[in-house]
GROMACS .gro file of C-alpha atoms in nm:
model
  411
    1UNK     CA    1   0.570  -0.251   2.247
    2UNK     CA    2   0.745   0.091   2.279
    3UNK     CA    3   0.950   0.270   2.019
    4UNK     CA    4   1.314   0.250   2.165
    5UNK     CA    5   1.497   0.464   1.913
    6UNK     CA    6   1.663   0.462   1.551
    7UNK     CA    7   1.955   0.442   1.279
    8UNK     CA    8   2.023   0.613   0.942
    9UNK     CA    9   2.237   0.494   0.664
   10UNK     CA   10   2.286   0.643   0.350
   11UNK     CA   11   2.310   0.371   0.065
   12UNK     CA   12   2.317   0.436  -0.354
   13UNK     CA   13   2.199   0.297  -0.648
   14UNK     CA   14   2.413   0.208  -0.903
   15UNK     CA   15   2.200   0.285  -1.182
   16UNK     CA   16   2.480   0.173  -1.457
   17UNK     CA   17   2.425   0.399  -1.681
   18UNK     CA   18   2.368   0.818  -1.666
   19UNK     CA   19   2.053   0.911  -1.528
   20UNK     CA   20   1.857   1.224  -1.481
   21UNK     CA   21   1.592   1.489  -1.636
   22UNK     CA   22   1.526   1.830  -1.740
   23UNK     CA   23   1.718   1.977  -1.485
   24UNK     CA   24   2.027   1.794  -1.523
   25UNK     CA   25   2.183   1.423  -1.506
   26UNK     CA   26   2.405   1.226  -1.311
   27UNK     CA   27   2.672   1.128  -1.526
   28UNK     CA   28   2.812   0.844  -1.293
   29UNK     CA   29   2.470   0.702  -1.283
   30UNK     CA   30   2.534   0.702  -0.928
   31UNK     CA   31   2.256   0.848  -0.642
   32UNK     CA   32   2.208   0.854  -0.294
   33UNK     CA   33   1.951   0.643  -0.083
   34UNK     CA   34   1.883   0.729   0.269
   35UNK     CA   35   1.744   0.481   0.532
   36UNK     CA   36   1.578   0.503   0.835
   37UNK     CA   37   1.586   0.225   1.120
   38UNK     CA   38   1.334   0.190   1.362
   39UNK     CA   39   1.385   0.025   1.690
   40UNK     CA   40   1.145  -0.137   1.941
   41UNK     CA   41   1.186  -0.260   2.261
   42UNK     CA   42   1.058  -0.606   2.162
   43UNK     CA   43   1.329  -0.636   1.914
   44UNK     CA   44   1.149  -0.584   1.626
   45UNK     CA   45   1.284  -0.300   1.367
   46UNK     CA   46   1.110  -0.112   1.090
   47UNK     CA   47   1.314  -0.033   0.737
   48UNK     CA   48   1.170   0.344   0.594
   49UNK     CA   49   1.366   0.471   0.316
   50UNK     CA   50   1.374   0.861   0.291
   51UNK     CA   51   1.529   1.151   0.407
   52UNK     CA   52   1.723   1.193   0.747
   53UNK     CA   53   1.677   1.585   0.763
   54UNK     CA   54   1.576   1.729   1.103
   55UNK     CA   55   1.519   1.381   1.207
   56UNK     CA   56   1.619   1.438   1.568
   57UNK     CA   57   1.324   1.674   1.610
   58UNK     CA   58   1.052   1.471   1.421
   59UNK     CA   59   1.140   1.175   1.638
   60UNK     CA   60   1.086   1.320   1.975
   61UNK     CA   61   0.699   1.325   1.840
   62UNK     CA   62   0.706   0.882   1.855
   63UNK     CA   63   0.986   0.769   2.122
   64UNK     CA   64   0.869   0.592   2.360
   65UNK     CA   65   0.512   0.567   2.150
   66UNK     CA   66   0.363   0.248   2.055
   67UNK     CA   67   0.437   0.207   1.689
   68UNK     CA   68   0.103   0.003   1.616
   69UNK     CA   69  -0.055   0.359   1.643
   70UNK     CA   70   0.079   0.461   1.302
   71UNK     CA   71  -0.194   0.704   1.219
   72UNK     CA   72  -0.215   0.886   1.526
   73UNK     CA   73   0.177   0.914   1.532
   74UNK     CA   74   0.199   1.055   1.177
   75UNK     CA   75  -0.053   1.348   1.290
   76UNK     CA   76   0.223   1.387   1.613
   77UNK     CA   77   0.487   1.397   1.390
   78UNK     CA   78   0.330   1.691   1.214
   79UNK     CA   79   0.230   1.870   1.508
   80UNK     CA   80   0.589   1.871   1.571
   81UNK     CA   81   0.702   2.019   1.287
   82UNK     CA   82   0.381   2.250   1.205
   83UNK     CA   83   0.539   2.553   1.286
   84UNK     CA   84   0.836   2.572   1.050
   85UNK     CA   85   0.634   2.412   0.819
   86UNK     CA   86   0.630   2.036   0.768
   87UNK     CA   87   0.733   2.070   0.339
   88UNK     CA   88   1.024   1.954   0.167
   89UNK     CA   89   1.304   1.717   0.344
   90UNK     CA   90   1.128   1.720   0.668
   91UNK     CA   91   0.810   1.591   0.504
   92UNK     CA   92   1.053   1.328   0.357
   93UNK     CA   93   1.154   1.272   0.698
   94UNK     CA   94   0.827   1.169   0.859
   95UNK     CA   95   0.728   0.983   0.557
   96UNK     CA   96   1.020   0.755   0.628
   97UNK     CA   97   0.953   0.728   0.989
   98UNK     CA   98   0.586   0.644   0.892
   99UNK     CA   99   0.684   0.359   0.623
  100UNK     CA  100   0.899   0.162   0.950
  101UNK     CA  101   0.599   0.207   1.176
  102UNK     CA  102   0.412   0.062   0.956
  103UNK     CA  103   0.659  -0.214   0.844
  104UNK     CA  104   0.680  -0.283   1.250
  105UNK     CA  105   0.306  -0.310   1.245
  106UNK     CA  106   0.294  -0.567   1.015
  107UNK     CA  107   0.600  -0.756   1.083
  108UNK     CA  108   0.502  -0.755   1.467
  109UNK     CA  109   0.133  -0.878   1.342
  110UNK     CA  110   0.322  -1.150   1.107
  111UNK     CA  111   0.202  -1.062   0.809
  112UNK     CA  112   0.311  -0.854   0.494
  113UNK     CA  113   0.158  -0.518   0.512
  114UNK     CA  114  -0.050  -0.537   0.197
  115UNK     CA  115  -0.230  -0.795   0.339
  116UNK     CA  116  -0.287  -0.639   0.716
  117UNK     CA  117  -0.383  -0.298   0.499
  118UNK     CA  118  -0.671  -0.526   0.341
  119UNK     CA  119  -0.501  -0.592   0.011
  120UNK     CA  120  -0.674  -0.904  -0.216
  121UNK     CA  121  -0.400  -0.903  -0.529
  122UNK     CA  122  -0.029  -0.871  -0.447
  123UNK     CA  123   0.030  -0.802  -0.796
  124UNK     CA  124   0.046  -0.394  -0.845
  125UNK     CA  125   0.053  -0.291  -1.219
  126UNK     CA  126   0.385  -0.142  -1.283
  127UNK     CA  127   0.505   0.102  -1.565
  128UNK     CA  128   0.894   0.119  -1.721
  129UNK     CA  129   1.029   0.530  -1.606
  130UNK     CA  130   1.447   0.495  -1.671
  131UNK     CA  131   1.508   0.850  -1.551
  132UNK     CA  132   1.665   0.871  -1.952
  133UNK     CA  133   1.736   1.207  -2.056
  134UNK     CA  134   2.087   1.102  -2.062
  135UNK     CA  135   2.063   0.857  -2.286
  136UNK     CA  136   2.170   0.827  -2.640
  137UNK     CA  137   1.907   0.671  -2.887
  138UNK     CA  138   2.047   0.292  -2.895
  139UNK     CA  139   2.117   0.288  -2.495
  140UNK     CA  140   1.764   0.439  -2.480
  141UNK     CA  141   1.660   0.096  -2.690
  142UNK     CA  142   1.862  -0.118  -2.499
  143UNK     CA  143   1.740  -0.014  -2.162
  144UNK     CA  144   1.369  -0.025  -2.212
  145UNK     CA  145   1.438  -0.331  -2.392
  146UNK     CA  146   1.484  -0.522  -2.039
  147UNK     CA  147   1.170  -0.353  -1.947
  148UNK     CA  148   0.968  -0.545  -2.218
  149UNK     CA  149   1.103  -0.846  -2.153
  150UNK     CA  150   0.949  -0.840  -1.840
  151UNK     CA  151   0.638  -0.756  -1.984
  152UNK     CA  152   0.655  -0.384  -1.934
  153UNK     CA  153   0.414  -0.223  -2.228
  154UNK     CA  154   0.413   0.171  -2.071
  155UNK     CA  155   0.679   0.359  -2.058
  156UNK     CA  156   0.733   0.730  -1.894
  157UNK     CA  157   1.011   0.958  -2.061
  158UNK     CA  158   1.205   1.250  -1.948
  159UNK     CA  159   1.203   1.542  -2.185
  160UNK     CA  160   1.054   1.873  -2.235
  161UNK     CA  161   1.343   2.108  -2.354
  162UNK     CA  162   1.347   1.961  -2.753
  163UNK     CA  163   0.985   1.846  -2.908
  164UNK     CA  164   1.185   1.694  -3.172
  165UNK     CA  165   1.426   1.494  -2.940
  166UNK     CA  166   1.080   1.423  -2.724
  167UNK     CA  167   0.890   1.289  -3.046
  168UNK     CA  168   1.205   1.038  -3.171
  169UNK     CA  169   1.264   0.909  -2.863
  170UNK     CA  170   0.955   0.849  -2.752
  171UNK     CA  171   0.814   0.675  -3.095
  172UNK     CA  172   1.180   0.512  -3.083
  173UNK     CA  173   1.045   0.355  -2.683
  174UNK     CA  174   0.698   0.304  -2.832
  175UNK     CA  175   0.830   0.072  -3.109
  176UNK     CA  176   1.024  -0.131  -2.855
  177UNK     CA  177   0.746  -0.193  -2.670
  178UNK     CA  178   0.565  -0.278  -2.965
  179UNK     CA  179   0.765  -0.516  -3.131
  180UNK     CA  180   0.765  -0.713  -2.787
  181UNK     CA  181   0.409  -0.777  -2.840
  182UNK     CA  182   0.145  -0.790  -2.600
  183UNK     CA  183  -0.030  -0.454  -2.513
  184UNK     CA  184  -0.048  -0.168  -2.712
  185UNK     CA  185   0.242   0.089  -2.580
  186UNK     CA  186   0.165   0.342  -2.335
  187UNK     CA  187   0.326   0.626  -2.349
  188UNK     CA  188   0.396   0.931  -2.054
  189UNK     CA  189   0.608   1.268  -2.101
  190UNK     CA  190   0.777   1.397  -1.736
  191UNK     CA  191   0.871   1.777  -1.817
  192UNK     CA  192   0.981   1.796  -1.411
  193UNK     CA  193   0.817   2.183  -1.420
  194UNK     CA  194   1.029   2.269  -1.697
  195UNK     CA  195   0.744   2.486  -1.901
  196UNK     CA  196   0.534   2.767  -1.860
  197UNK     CA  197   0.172   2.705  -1.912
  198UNK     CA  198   0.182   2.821  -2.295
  199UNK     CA  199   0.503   2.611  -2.357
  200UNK     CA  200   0.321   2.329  -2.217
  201UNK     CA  201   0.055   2.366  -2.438
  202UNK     CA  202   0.254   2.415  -2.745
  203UNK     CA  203   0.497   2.131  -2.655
  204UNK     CA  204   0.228   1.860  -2.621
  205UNK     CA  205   0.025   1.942  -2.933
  206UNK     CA  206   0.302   1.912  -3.111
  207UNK     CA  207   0.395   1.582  -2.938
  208UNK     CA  208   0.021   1.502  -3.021
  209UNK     CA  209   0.015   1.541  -3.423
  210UNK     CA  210   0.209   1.257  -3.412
  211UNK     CA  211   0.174   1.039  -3.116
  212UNK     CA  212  -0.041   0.969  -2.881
  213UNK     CA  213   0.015   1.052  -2.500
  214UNK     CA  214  -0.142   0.906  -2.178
  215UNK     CA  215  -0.016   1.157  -1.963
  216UNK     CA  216   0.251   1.443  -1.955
  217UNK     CA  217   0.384   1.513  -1.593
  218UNK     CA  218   0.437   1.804  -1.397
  219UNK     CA  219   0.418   2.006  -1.712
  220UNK     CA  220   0.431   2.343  -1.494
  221UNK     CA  221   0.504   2.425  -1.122
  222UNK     CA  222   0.383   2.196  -0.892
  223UNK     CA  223   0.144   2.453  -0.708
  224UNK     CA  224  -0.017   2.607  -0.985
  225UNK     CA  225  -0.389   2.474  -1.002
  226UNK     CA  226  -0.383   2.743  -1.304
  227UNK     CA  227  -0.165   2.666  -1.512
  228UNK     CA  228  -0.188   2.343  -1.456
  229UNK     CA  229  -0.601   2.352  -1.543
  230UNK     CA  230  -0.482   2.550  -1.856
  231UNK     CA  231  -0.254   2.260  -2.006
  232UNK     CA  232  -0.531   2.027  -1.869
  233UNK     CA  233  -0.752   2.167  -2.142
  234UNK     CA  234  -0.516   2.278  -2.376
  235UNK     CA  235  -0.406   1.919  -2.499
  236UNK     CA  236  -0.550   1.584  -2.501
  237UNK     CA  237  -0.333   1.393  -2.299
  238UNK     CA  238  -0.410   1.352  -1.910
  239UNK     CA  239  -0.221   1.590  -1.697
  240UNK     CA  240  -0.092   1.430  -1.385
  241UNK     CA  241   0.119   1.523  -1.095
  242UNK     CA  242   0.154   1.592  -0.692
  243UNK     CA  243   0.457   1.340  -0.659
  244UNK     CA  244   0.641   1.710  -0.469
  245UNK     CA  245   0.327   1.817  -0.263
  246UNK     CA  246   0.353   1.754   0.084
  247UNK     CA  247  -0.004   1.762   0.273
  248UNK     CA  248  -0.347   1.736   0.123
  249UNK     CA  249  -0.382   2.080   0.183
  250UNK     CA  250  -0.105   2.096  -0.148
  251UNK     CA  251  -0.365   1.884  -0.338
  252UNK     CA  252  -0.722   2.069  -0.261
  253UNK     CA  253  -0.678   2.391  -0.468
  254UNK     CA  254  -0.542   2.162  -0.742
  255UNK     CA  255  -0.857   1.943  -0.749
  256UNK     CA  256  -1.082   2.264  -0.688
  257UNK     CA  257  -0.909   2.393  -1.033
  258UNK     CA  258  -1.002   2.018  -1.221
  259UNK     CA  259  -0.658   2.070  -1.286
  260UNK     CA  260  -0.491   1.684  -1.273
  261UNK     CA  261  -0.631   1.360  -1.410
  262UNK     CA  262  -0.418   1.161  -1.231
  263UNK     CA  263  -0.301   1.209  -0.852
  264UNK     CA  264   0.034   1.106  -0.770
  265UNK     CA  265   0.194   1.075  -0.454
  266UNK     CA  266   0.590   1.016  -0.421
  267UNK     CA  267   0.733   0.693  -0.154
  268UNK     CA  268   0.926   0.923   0.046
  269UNK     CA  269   0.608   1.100   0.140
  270UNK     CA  270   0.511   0.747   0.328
  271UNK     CA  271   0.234   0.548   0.319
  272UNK     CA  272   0.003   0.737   0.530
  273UNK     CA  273  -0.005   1.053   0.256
  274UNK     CA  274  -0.039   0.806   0.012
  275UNK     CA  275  -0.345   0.619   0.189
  276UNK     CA  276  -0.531   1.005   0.267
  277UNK     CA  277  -0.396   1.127  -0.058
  278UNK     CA  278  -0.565   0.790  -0.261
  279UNK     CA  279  -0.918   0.919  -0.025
  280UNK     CA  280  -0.919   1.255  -0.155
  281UNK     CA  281  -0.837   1.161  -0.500
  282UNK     CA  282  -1.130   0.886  -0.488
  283UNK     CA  283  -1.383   1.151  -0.395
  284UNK     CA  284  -1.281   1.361  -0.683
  285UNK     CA  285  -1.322   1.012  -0.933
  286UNK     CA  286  -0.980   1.056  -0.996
  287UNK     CA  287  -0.706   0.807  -1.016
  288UNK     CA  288  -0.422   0.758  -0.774
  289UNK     CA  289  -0.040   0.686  -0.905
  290UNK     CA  290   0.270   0.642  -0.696
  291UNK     CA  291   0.617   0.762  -0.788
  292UNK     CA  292   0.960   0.677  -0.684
  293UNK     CA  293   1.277   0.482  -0.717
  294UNK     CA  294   1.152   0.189  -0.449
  295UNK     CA  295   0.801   0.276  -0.365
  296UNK     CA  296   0.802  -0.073  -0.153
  297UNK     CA  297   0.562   0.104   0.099
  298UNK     CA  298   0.315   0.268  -0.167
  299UNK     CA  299   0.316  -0.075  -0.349
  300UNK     CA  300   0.172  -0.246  -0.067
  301UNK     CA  301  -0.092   0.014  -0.005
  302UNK     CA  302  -0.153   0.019  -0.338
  303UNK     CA  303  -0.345  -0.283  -0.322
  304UNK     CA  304  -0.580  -0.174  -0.071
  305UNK     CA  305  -0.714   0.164  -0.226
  306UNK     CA  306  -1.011   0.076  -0.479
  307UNK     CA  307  -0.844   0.392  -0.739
  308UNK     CA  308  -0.493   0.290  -0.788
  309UNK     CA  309  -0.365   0.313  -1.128
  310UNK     CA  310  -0.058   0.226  -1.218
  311UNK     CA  311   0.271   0.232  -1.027
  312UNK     CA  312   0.639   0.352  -1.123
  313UNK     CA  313   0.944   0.083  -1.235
  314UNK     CA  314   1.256   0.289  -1.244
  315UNK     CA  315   1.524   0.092  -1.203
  316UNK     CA  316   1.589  -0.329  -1.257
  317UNK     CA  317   1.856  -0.352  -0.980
  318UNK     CA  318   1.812  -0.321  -0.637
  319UNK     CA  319   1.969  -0.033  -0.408
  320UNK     CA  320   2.353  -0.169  -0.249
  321UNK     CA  321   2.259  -0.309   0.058
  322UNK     CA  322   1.862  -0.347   0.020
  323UNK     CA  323   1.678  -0.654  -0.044
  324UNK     CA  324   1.289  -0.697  -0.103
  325UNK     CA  325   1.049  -0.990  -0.159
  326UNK     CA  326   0.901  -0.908  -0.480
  327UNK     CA  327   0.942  -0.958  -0.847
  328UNK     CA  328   0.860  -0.783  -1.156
  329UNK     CA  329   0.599  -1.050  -1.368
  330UNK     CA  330   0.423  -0.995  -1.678
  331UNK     CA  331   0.429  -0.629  -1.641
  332UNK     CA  332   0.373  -0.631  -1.254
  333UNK     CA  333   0.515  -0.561  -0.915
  334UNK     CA  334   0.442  -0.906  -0.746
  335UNK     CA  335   0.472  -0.867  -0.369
  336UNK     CA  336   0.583  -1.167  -0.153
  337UNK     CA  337   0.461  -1.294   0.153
  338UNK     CA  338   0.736  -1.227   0.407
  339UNK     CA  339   0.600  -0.943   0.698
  340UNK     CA  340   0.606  -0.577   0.654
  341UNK     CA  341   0.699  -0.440   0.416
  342UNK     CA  342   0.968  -0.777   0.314
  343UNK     CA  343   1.235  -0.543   0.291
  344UNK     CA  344   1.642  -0.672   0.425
  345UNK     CA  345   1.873  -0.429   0.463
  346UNK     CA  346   2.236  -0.513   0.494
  347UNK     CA  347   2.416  -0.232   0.737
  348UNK     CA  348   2.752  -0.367   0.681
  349UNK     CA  349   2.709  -0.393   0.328
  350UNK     CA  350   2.599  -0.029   0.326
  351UNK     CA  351   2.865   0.099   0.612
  352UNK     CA  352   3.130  -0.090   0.422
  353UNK     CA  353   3.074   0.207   0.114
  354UNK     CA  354   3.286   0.410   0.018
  355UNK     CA  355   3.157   0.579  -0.316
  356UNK     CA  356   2.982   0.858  -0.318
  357UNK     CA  357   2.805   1.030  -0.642
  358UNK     CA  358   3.025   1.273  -0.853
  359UNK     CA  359   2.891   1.616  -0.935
  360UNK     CA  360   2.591   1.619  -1.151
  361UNK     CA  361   2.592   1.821  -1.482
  362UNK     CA  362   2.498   2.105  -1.491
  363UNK     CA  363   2.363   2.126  -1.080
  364UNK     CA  364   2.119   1.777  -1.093
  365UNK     CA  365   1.785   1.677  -1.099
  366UNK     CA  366   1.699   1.851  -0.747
  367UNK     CA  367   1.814   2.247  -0.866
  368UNK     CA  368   1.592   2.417  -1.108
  369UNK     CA  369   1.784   2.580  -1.420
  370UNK     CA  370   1.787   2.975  -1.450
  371UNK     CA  371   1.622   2.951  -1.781
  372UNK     CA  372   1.343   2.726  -1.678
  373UNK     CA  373   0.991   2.848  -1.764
  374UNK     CA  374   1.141   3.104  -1.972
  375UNK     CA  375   1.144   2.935  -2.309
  376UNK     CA  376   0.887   3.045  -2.518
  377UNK     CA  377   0.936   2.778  -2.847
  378UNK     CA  378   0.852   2.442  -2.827
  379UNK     CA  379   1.217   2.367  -2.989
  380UNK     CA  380   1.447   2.663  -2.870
  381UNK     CA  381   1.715   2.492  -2.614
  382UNK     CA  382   1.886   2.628  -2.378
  383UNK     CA  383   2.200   2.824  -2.382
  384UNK     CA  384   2.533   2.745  -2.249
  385UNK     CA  385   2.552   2.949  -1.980
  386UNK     CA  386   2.176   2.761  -1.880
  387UNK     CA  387   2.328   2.385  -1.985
  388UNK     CA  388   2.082   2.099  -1.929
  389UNK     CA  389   2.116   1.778  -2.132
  390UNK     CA  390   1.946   1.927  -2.479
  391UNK     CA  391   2.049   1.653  -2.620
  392UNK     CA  392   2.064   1.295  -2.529
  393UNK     CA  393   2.412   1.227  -2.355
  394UNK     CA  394   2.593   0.853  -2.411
  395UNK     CA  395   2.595   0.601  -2.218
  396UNK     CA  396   2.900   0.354  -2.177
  397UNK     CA  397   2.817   0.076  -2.450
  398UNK     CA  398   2.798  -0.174  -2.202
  399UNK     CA  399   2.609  -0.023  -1.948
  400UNK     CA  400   2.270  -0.177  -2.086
  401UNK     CA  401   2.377  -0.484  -2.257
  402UNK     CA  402   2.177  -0.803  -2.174
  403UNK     CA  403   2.529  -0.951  -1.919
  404UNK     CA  404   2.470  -0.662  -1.669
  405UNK     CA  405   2.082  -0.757  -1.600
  406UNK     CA  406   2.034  -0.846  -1.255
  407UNK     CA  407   1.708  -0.958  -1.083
  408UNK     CA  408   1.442  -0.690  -1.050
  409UNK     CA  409   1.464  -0.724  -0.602
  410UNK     CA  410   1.578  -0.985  -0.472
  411UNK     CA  411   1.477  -1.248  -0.245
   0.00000   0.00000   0.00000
């Protein structure tokens, strides 16, 4: 089998309702999804989803390659792109072309890939995140509502520019869960690298006289072991984070500096980072957490690392254009049995597009505010000329009503 060439297609969720977090929201509720196809000359075609950026060059590394090699052709896709460094979109990139090598691999093998990666339980515990910073109070309800009816009891919140906005709404999310029974309510804080190590600190006690926090994520910059240690010790909640780093040579100085609890690698990095990064964070006695709107790759090789503990549930609906055999049970990602990675993807459905996301407000999720880091007070906001959503934007009423459910993936 030889590795013939490959597609992209750029898809969106329709998330329904706005979405975002400290660093701005999409007030459509609208984002992009990019796809990767792999081709083989035996006809069959791996699905990666992730970015497309300097794709041309990354792919040179595996044409012609046999895509059963996945390992060896992940280290040639770095070697390719060692010298202007392999971070960011490009990282995203090979990620994408790693998750359809290894969907070929198992789909060529005929089995689903948590299975060929030495999986026992298809079922992958599964936490509610709703991206919801741009949600007002009874949308907030309504949303994580659907998550506890299907038997979601943690829930991870965007916040970190108002400790008094961050305590209602999250005791408002906790109560939900609550009065669905079951479980007591988890409860995570993502700040997205909004603070500075003392704001962290500040932030989080506060947060803590009143409720109590599994985690708070990426509380400072991603790279710094530091400040990151400092938080870790400064507050009682775990500190987890590495969803952005891209290598394990990202994640050594933060383990050297005790400075996470919880190791997290994002789906567009691929299942190959997530399988080294779940190694490095078992020798540490640390657990291992993947992020990401449809981690379908991470999901499956969640099941075969012994440290996994809990993976991210953004969004009830799948992507336009994307179908995947799994379902969300009792609180769980249940995988299916169809090969790879079970994902269909629907090119004319996806070609046939013709909406694109409006402008997010103020710049969107992916550019850091001015101000950022540079607010000393737990509680003072931001200033117009800085504007991120201080306060919790509306939804349309019926964006989260019970009629507009749809299954979780389908079949």
């Amino acid at each position: 089998m030889r590795i013939t060439g490959y597609r992209t297609l750029t898809t969106i969720q329709e998330w329904a309702r706005p979405v975002g977090d400290a660093n701005g929201v999409f007030a459509d509720g609208v984002t992009t999804l990019p796809v990767v196809l792999v081709d083989t000359d035996e006809g069959v075609t791996g699905v990666g989803l992730g970015s497309h950026a300097g794709i041309e060059g990354v792919f040179a590394a595996i044409e012609g390659e046999d895509p059963r090699g996945v390992s060896a052709l992940y280290d040639r896709m770095l070697r390719r792109a060692f010298k202007a460094g392999h971070a960011g979109a490009v990282f995203g990139t090979i990620g994408a072309l790693d998750t359809a090598l290894w969907d070929i691999k198992a789909r060529a093998a005929g089995e689903p890939l948590w299975r060929l990666l030495g999986g026992r339980d298809r079922t992958v515990p599964a936490y509610a995140s709703g991206l919801d910073i741009g949600l007002g109070d009874e949308e907030l309800a309504a949303a994580y509502g659907l998550y506890a009816e299907r038997g979601l009891r943690s829930a991870k919140l965007k916040g970190g520019l108002d400790v008094e906005d961050d305590r209602r709404r999250l005791a408002l999310v906790r109560d939900v869960l609550a009065d669905a029974g079951g479980a007591r309510p988890r409860l995570m804080l993502d700040a997205n690298e909004t603070w500075s190590r003392k704001e962290a600190v500040r932030h989080v006690r506060e947060l803590e006289r009143t409720l109590d926090l599994a985690w708070v994520e990426e509380p400072v910059r991603r790279w710094d072991a530091e400040g990151l240690a400092v938080v870790q010790r400064g507050v009682r909640a775990a500190v987890a984070s590495g969803e952005n780093l891209t290598g394990l040579e990202q994640f050594r100085p933060l383990l050297a500096a005790g400075a996470l609890d919880v190791v997290q690698t994002a789906a567009v990095g691929g299942v190959t980072h997530f399988l080294r990064t779940a190694a490095l964070a078992h020798a540490h006695d640390l657990p291992v957490s993947p992020i990401g709107n449809i981690p379908v790759g991470l999901l499956h090789a969640a099941t075969a690392v012994p440290n996994h503990l809990v993976s991210e549930l953004q969004d009830l609906r799948p992507p336009v254009g994307i179908a995947a055999d799994l379902d969300i049970e009792d609180g769980a990602f249940v995988l299916g049995d169809s090969p790879g990675l079970g994902l269909t993807v629907f090119t004319e459905a996806i070609e046939a597009l013709d909406r694109t996301p409006a402008p997010a407000d103020p710049a969107g999720p992916g550019v850091r505010p001015e101000r950022a880091g540079l607010r000393l007070l737990a509680a003072e906001r931001t200033t117009d000329s800085d504007r991120s959503p201080t306060r919790p934007r509306r939804a349309e009423p019926e964006a989260a009503t019970a009629d507009r459910r749809v299954p979780a993936i389908e079949h």
